[in-house]
mmCIF file of C-alpha atoms in Angstrom:
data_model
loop_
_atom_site.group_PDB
_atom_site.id
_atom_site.type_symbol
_atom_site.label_atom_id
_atom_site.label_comp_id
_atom_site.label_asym_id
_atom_site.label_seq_id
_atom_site.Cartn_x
_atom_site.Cartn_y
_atom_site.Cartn_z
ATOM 1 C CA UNK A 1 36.856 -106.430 -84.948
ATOM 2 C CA UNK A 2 36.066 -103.683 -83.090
ATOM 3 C CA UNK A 3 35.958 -104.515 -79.845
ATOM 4 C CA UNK A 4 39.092 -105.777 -80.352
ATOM 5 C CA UNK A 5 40.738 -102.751 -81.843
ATOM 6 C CA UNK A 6 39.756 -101.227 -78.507
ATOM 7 C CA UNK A 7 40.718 -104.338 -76.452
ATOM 8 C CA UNK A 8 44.863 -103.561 -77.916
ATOM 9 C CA UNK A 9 44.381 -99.805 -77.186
ATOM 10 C CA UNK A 10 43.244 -100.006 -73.558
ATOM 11 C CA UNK A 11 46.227 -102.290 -73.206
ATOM 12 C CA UNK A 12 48.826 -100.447 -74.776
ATOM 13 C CA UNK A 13 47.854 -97.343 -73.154
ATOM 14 C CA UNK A 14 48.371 -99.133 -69.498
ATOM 15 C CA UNK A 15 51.717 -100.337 -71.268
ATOM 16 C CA UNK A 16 52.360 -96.762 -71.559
ATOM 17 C CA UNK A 17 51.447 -95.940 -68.161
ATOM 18 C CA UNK A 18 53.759 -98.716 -67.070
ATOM 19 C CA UNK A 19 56.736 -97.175 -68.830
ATOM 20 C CA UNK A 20 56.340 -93.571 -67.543
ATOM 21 C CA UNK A 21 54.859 -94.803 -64.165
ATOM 22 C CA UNK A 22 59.079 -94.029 -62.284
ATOM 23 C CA UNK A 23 59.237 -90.994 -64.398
ATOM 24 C CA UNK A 24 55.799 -89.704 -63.747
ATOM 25 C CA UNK A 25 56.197 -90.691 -59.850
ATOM 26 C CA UNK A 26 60.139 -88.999 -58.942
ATOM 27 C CA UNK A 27 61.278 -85.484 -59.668
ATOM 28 C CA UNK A 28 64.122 -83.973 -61.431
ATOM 29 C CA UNK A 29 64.461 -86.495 -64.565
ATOM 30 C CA UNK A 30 67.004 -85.502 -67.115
ATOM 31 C CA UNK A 31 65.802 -84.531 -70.278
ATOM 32 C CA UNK A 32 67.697 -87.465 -71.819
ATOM 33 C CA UNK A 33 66.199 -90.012 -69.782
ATOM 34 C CA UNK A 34 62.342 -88.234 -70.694
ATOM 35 C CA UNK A 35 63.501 -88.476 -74.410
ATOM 36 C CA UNK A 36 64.291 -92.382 -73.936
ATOM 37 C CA UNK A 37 61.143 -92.944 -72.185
ATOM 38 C CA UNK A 38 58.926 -91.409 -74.275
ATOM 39 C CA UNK A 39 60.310 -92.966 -77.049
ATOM 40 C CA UNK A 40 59.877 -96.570 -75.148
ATOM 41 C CA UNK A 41 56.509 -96.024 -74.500
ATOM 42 C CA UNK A 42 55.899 -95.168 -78.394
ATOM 43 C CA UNK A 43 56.942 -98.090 -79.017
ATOM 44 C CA UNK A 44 55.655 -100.256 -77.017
ATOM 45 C CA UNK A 45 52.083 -98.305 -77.360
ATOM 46 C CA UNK A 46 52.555 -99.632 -81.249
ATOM 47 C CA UNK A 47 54.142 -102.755 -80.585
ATOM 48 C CA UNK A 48 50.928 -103.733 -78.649
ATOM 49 C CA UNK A 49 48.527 -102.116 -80.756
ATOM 50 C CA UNK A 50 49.674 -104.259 -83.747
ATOM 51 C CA UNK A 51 49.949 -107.135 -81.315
ATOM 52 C CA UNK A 52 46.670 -107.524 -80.082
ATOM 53 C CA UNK A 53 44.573 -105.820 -82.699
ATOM 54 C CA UNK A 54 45.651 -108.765 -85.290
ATOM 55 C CA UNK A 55 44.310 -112.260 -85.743
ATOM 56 C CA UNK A 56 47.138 -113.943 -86.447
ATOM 57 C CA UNK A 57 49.997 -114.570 -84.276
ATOM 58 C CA UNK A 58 52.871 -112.345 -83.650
ATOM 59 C CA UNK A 59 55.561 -112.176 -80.706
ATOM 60 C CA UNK A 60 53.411 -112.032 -77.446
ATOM 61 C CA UNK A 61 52.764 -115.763 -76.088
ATOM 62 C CA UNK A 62 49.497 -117.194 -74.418
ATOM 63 C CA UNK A 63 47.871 -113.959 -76.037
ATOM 64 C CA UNK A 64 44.251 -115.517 -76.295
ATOM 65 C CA UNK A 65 44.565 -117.398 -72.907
ATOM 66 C CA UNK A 66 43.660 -115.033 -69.760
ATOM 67 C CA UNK A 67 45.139 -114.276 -67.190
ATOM 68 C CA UNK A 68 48.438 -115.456 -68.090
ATOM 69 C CA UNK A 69 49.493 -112.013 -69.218
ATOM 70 C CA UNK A 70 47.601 -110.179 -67.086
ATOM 71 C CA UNK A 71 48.789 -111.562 -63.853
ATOM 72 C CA UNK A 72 52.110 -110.938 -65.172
ATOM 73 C CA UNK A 73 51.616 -107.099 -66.257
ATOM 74 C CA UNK A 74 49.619 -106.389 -62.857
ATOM 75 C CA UNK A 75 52.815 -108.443 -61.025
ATOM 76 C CA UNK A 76 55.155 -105.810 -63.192
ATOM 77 C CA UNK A 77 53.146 -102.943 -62.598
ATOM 78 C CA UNK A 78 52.555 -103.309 -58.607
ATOM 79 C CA UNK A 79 56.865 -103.933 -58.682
ATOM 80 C CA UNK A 80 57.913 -100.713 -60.552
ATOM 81 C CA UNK A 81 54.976 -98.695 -58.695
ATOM 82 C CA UNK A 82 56.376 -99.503 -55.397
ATOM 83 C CA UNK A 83 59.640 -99.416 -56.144
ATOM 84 C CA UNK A 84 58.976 -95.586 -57.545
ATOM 85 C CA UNK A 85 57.388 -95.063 -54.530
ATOM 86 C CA UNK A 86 60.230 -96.167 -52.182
ATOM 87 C CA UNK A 87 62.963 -94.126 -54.491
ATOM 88 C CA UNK A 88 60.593 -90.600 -54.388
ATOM 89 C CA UNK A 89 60.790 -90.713 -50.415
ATOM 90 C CA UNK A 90 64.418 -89.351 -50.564
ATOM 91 C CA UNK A 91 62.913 -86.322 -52.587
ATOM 92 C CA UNK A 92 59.407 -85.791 -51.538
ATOM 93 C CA UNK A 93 58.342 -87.907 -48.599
ATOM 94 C CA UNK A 94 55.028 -88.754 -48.020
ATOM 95 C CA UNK A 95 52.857 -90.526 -45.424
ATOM 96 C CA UNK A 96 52.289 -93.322 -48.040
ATOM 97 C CA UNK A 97 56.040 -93.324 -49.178
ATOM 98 C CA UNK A 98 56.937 -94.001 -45.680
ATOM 99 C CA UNK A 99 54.812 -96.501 -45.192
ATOM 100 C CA UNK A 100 55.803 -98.658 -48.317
ATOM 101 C CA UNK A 101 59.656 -97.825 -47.635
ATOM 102 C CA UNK A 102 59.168 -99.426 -44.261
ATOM 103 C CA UNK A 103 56.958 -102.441 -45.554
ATOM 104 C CA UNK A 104 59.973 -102.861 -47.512
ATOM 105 C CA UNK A 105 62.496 -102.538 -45.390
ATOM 106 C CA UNK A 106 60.791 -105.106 -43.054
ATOM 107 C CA UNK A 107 60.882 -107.719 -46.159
ATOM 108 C CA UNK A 108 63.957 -106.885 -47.017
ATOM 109 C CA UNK A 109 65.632 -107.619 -43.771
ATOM 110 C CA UNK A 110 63.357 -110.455 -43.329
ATOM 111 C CA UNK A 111 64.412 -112.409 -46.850
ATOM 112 C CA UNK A 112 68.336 -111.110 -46.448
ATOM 113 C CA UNK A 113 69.586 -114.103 -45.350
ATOM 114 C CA UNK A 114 72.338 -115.951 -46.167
ATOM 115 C CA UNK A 115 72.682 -117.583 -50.057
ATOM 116 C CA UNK A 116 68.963 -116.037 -50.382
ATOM 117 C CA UNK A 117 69.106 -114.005 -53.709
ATOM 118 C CA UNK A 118 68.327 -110.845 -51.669
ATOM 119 C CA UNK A 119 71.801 -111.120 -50.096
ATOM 120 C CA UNK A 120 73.511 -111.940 -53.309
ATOM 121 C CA UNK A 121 72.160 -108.808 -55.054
ATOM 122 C CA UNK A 122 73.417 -106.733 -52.263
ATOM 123 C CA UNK A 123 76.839 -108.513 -51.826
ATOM 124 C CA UNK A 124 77.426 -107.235 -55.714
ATOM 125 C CA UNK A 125 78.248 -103.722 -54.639
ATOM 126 C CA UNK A 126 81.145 -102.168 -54.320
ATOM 127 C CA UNK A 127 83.018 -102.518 -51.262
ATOM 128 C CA UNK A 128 82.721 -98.416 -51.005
ATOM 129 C CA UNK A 129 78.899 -98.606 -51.034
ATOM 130 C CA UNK A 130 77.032 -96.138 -48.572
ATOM 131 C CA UNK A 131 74.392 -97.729 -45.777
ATOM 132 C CA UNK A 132 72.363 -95.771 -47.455
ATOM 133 C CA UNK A 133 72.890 -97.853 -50.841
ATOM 134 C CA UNK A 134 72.816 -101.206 -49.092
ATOM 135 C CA UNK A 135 69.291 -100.750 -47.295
ATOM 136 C CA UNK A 136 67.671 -98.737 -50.229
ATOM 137 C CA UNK A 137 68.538 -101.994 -52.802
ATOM 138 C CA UNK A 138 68.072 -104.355 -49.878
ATOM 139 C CA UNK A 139 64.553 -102.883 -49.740
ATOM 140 C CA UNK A 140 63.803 -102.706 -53.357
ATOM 141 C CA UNK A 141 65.001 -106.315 -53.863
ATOM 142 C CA UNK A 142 62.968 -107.576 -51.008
ATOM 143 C CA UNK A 143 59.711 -105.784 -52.315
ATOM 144 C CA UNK A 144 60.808 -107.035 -56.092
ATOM 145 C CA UNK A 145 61.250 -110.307 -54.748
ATOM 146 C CA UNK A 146 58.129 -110.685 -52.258
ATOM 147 C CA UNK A 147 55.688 -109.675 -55.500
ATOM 148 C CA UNK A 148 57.160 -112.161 -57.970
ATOM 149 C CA UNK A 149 56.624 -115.007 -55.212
ATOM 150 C CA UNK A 150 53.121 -113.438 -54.774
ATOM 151 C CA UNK A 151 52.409 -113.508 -58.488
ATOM 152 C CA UNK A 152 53.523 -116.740 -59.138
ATOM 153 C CA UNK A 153 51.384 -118.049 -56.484
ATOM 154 C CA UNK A 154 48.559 -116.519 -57.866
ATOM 155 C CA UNK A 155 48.782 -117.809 -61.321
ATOM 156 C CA UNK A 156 49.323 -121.625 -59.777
ATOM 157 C CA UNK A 157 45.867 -121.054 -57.594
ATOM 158 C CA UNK A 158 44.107 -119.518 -60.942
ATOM 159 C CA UNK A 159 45.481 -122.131 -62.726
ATOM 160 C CA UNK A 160 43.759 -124.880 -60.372
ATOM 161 C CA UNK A 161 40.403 -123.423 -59.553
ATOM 162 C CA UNK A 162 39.819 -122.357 -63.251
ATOM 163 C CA UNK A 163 40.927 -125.116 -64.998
ATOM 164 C CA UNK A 164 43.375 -122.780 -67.228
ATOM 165 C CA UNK A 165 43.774 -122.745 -69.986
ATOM 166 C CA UNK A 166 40.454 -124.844 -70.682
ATOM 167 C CA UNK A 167 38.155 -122.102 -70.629
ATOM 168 C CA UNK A 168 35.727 -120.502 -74.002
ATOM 169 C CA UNK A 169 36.728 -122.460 -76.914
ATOM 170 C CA UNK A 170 39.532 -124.233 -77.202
ATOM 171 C CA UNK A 171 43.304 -123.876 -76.616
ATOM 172 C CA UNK A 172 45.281 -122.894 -80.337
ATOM 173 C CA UNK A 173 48.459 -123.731 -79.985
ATOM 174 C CA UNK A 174 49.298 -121.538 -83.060
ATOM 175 C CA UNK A 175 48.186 -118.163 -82.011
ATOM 176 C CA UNK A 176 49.259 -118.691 -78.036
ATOM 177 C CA UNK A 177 52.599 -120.582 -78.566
ATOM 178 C CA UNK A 178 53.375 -118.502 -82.375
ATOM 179 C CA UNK A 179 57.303 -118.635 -81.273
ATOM 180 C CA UNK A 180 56.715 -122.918 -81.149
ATOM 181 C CA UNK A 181 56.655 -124.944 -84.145
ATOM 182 C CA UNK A 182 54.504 -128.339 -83.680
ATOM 183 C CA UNK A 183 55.951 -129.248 -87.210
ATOM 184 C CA UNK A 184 59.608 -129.020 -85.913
ATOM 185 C CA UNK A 185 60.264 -132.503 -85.617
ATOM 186 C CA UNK A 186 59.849 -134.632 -82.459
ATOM 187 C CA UNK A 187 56.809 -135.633 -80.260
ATOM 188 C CA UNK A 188 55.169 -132.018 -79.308
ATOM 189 C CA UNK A 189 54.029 -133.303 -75.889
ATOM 190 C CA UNK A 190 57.894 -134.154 -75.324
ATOM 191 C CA UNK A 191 59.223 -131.489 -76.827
ATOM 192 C CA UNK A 192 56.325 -129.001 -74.679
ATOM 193 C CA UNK A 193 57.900 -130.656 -71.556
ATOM 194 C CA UNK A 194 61.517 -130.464 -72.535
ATOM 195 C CA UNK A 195 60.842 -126.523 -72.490
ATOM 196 C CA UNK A 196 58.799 -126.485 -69.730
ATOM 197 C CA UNK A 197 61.628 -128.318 -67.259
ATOM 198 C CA UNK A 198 64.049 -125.891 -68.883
ATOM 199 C CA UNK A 199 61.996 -122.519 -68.239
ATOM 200 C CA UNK A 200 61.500 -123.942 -64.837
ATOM 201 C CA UNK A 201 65.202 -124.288 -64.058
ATOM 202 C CA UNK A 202 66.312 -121.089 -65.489
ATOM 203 C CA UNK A 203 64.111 -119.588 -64.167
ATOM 204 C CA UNK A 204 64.922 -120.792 -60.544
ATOM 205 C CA UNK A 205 68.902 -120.299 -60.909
ATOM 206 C CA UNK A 206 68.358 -116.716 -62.461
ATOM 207 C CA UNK A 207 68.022 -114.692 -59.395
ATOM 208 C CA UNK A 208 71.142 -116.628 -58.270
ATOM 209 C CA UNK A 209 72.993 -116.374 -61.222
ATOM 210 C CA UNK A 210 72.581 -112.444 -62.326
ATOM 211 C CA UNK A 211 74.255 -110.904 -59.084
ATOM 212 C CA UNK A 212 77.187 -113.523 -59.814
ATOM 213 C CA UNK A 213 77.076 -112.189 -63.265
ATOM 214 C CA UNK A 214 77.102 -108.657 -62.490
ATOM 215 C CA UNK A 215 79.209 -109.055 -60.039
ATOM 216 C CA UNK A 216 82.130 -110.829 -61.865
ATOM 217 C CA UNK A 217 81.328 -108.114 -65.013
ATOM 218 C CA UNK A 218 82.308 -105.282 -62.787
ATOM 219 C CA UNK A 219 85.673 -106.040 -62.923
ATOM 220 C CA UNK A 220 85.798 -105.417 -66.698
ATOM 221 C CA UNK A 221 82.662 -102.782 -66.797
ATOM 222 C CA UNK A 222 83.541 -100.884 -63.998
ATOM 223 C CA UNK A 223 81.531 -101.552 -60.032
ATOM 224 C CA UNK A 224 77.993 -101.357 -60.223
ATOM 225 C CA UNK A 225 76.190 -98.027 -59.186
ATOM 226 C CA UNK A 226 72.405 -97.182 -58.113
ATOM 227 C CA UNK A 227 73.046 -93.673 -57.643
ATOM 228 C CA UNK A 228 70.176 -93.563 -60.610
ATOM 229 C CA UNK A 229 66.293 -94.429 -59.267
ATOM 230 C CA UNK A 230 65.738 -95.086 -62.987
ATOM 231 C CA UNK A 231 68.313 -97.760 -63.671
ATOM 232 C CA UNK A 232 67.731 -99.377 -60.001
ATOM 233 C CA UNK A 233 64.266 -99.294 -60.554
ATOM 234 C CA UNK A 234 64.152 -101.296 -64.018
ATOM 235 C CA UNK A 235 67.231 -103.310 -62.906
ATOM 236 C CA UNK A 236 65.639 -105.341 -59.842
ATOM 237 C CA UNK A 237 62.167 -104.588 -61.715
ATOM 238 C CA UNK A 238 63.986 -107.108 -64.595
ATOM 239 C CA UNK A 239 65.966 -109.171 -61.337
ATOM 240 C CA UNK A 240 63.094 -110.538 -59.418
ATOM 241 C CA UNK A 241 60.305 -110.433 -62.703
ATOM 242 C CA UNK A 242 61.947 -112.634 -65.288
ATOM 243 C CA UNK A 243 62.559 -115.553 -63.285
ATOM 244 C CA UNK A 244 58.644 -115.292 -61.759
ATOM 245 C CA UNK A 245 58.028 -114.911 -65.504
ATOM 246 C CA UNK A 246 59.978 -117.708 -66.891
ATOM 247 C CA UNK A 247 58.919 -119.799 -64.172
ATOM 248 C CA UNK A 248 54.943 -119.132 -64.756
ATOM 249 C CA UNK A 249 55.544 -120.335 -68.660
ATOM 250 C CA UNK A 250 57.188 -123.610 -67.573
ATOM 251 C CA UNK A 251 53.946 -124.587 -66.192
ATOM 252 C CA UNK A 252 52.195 -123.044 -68.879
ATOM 253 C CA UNK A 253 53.870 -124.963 -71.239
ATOM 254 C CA UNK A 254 53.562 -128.235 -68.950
ATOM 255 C CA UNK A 255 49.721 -127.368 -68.617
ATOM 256 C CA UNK A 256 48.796 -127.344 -72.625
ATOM 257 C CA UNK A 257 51.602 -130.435 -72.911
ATOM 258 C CA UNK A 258 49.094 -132.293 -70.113
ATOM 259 C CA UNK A 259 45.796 -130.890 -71.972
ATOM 260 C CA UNK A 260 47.353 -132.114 -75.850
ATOM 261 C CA UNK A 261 48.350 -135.879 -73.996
ATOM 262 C CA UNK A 262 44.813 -136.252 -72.373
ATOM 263 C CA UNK A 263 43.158 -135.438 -75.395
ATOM 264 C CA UNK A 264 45.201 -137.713 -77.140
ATOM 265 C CA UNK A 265 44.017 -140.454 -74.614
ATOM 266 C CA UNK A 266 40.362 -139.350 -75.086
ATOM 267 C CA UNK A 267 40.281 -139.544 -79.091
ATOM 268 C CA UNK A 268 42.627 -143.060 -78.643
ATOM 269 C CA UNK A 269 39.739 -143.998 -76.387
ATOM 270 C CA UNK A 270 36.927 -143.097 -78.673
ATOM 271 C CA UNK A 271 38.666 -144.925 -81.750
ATOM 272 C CA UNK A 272 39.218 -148.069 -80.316
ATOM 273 C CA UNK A 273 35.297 -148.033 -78.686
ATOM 274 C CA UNK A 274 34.178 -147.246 -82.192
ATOM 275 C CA UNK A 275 36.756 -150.148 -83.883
ATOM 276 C CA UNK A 276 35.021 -152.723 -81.273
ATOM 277 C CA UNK A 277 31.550 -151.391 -81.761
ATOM 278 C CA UNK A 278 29.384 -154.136 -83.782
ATOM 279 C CA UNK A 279 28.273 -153.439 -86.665
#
């Protein structure tokens, strides 16, 4: 009990250090955006106290099945990092925020091609935007972009050299998957790879659907502006990690869906070798 106590307390302080990591990193925050972080990070410090310090269940998925989560918080972290970085050269340049602002800008230009979903979030400014607008987002984006690919290309090696999520013990469906109900109705193996096509594909089409989005909203809500770092920061932070997210619990959910079926084949196996046994 206790090691696990401290287990959910060394991770939500790094949650907190996620949170303030753009405020911490660029000068001259309002006071009202420092209220509104602090008061994120208190509750996400509590949310994943309570989270990980319980047994049972609770919102956070694939909870006791490393390194799902933690590829995806180091992915998240590395993304909001750099993209601090790259906003905090305007202010206070540095020999290492020149170098990632030009690492960027070198992805960025690379990946801005035509229909890629670099392109599409810059084509949702204004038409008034400043040069200075359109290569500090195409940058950002790139980076965003460039770490989600390199995430989800991590998980899918893990995934194959270790065997995930086979590992110590065995896989509980419960306390991983608490927001999936086996008892709903329907084959759970189908039903597992009914969510796991659908994660897949919305996950794909999100990067190309949210600048359409954004960009058709901004002729009700008014033309989109990243004269913030805060709000661009979070904003492609959000872009280019949901769909690497979404996309890393389709296979997830296709992996324990392929684990439940062969197990299913093993214990069919066994029963019919012990139904022909002789007596």
């Amino acid at each position: 009990m206790t090691s696990r106590v401290i287990g959910a307390l060394v991770r939500a302080c790094l949650t907190v250090i996620l949170i303030l990591t753009p405020s911490l990193m660029i000068p001259g925050i309002h006071s009202e955006t420092v209220q509104i972080v602090a008061l994120a990070a208190i509750f996400a410090f509590a949310l994943t106290t309570f989270e990980y310090a319980s047994t049972y269940p609770g919102l956070v998925e694939f909870r006791e099945a490393p390194p799902f989560n933690r590829i995806r918080f180091v992915s998240l972290f590395f993304t909001v990092f750099l993209l601090s970085a790259v906003a905090r050269h305007s202010t206070d340049p540095s020999t290492f925020t020149a170098f990632v602002g030009a690492v960027g800008n070198l992805i960025g230009n690379a990946i801005d091609i035509p229909y890629s979903p670099v392109r599409l979030i810059v084509l949702m400014l204004p038409d008034n935007a400043t040069a200075a607008e359109i290569i500090s987002l195409r940058m950002a984006a790139g980076m965003a972009y460039l770490i989600s690919l390199i995430s989800l290309a991590v998980f899918i090696i893990t995934l194959r050299i270790t065997g995930w999520p086979k590992r110590k013990g065995g896989f509980n469906v419960w306390v991983n998957l608490p927001m999936f109900d086996p008892t709903a109705g329907g084959d759970v193996v189908e039903r597992l790879e009914r969510d796991a096509r659908f994660n897949v594909a919305l996950g794909f089409l999100l990067p190309f659907l949210t600048p359409a989005v954004i960009k058709a909203a901004s002729g009700v809500f008014g033309s989109v502006a990243i004269t913030n770092d805060q709000t661009m920061i979070w904003t492609i932070t959000a872009w280019a990690f949901l769909p690497a997210s979404l996309f890393m619990r389709g296979i997830a959910m296709q992996r324990v869906a392929t684990l439940i079926s062969e197990q299913r084949a093993r214990n069919s196996s066994r029963a019919e070798g012990e139904r022909l046994a002789p007596a």
